[in-house]
C-alpha positions as CSV (number, residue, x, y, z in Angstrom):
1,M,140.4,120.1,134.5
2,T,141.2,119.0,131.0
3,T,139.5,115.6,131.7
4,L,136.3,117.3,132.9
5,A,136.1,119.4,129.7
6,A,136.6,116.3,127.6
7,N,133.9,114.5,129.5
8,D,131.5,117.5,129.2
9,D,131.9,117.5,125.4
10,S,131.3,113.8,125.3
11,L,128.3,114.1,127.6
12,G,127.0,117.0,125.5
13,Q,127.3,114.9,122.3
14,I,125.6,111.9,124.0
15,L,122.7,114.1,125.1
16,L,122.4,115.7,121.7
17,D,122.4,112.3,119.9
18,G,120.0,110.8,122.5
19,T,117.6,113.7,122.1
20,G,117.6,113.3,118.4
21,A,116.9,109.6,118.7
22,L,114.2,110.3,121.3
23,F,112.4,112.6,118.8
24,A,112.8,110.1,116.0
25,Y,111.3,107.3,118.1
26,A,108.6,109.6,119.3
27,G,107.7,110.5,115.7
28,V,107.6,106.9,114.6
29,G,105.6,105.9,117.7
30,L,103.1,108.7,117.2
31,V,102.6,107.6,113.6
32,L,102.0,104.0,114.7
33,F,99.6,105.1,117.4
34,I,97.6,107.1,114.9
35,I,97.6,104.2,112.4
36,G,96.6,101.9,115.3
37,F,93.7,104.1,116.2
38,Y,92.4,104.3,112.7
39,M,92.8,100.5,112.3
40,T,90.7,100.0,115.5
41,D,88.2,102.5,114.0
42,F,88.2,100.4,110.8
43,A,87.4,97.2,112.8
44,T,84.6,98.8,114.7
45,P,81.3,99.9,113.2
46,G,80.7,103.6,113.1
47,R,83.1,106.4,113.6
48,L,85.2,105.5,116.7
49,I,86.1,109.0,117.7
50,T,82.5,110.0,117.5
51,V,81.4,107.1,119.6
52,I,84.1,108.0,122.2
53,R,83.8,111.8,122.1
54,E,80.1,112.4,121.6
55,H,78.5,109.2,122.8
56,R,81.0,108.9,125.6
57,N,80.9,105.1,125.2
58,P,83.1,103.3,127.7
59,N,83.4,100.1,125.6
60,A,84.8,101.9,122.6
61,T,87.1,104.0,124.8
62,L,88.4,100.8,126.5
63,L,89.0,99.1,123.2
64,A,90.9,102.1,121.8
65,C,93.0,102.4,124.9
66,A,93.9,98.8,125.0
67,A,94.9,98.8,121.3
68,T,97.1,101.9,122.0
69,V,98.8,100.3,125.0
70,G,99.4,97.1,122.9
71,V,101.1,99.2,120.2
72,G,103.1,101.0,122.9
73,L,104.4,97.7,124.2
74,I,105.5,96.6,120.7
75,V,107.1,100.0,120.1
76,A,109.0,100.0,123.4
77,M,110.3,96.4,123.0
78,S,111.3,97.2,119.4
79,I,113.4,100.1,120.7
80,F,114.9,98.0,123.5
81,A,115.7,95.1,121.2
82,S,117.6,97.3,118.8
83,G,120.6,97.5,121.2
84,G,121.1,101.2,120.7
85,D,121.3,101.1,116.9
86,L,119.0,103.9,115.8
87,A,118.5,102.8,112.2
88,E,117.8,99.2,113.3
89,G,115.5,100.4,116.1
90,L,113.5,102.7,113.8
91,S,113.2,99.9,111.2
92,R,112.1,97.3,113.9
93,T,109.6,99.8,115.4
94,L,108.0,100.5,112.0
95,V,107.8,96.8,110.8
96,F,106.9,95.2,114.1
97,G,104.6,98.0,115.1
98,G,102.8,97.7,111.8
99,A,102.6,93.9,112.2
100,G,101.2,94.4,115.7
101,I,98.5,96.8,114.5
102,V,97.5,94.3,111.8
103,A,97.4,91.4,114.4
104,Q,95.3,93.5,116.8
105,T,92.8,94.5,114.0
106,L,92.5,90.8,112.9
107,A,91.9,89.8,116.5
108,T,89.1,92.4,116.9
109,V,87.5,91.2,113.7
110,I,87.8,87.5,114.7
111,F,86.3,88.2,118.1
112,D,83.5,90.0,116.4
113,R,82.8,87.4,113.8
114,L,83.8,84.0,115.2
115,I,83.4,84.4,118.9
116,G,80.3,86.5,118.7
117,I,81.4,89.5,120.6
118,S,79.6,92.2,118.7
119,I,81.7,95.3,118.8
120,G,78.9,97.2,117.0
121,K,76.5,96.5,119.8
122,M,79.0,97.4,122.5
123,A,79.9,100.7,120.8
124,D,76.2,101.5,120.3
125,D,75.1,100.6,123.9
126,A,72.3,103.0,124.7
127,D,73.0,102.7,128.4
128,D,76.6,103.5,128.0
129,R,77.7,100.9,130.5
130,L,80.9,98.9,130.4
131,E,80.3,95.5,129.1
132,P,82.3,92.4,130.2
133,A,82.8,91.5,126.5
134,A,84.6,94.9,126.0
135,I,86.9,94.0,128.9
136,L,87.7,90.6,127.3
137,L,88.4,92.2,123.9
138,A,90.6,94.9,125.5
139,V,92.6,92.2,127.3
140,A,92.9,90.2,124.1
141,N,94.4,93.4,122.4
142,L,96.8,93.8,125.3
143,M,97.9,90.2,125.1
144,I,98.5,90.4,121.4
145,G,100.7,93.4,122.1
146,F,102.6,91.5,124.9
147,V,103.1,88.4,122.6
148,I,104.4,90.5,119.7
149,A,106.6,92.6,122.0
150,V,108.2,89.5,123.4
151,A,108.6,88.0,119.9
152,V,110.4,91.2,118.9
153,Y,112.9,90.7,121.6
């Protein structure tokens, strides 16, 4: 019975520490997701949340979702690559998550300017139909997230 009590205390401490780490990562992840959303908003003409919420534009919604998933991949891999060290994991998550957000924003602007995929036109589509170019841009955002996530590891 003494062994069980010792294991219970150890398990309790592990759960307590793990829960604290979980909330710390969730907080950092949430901050990065919010920053990522506003950076996507910055890269798209007009107010992104208005285009999504009021205009119900599927192109803007897909772009915002893809950018969020891309950031999520980077955050998850940063946590995984830290090897259980909380301080290192939080630092990796902040730095690499921020770099991923910047890379996704640049890709969005590059697609808009160099490739000719007009995010403004897609976000202001009067018919509110999903455009193939929006799918391409969403996949580009996901791929940037994958590439950075693997680079983090």
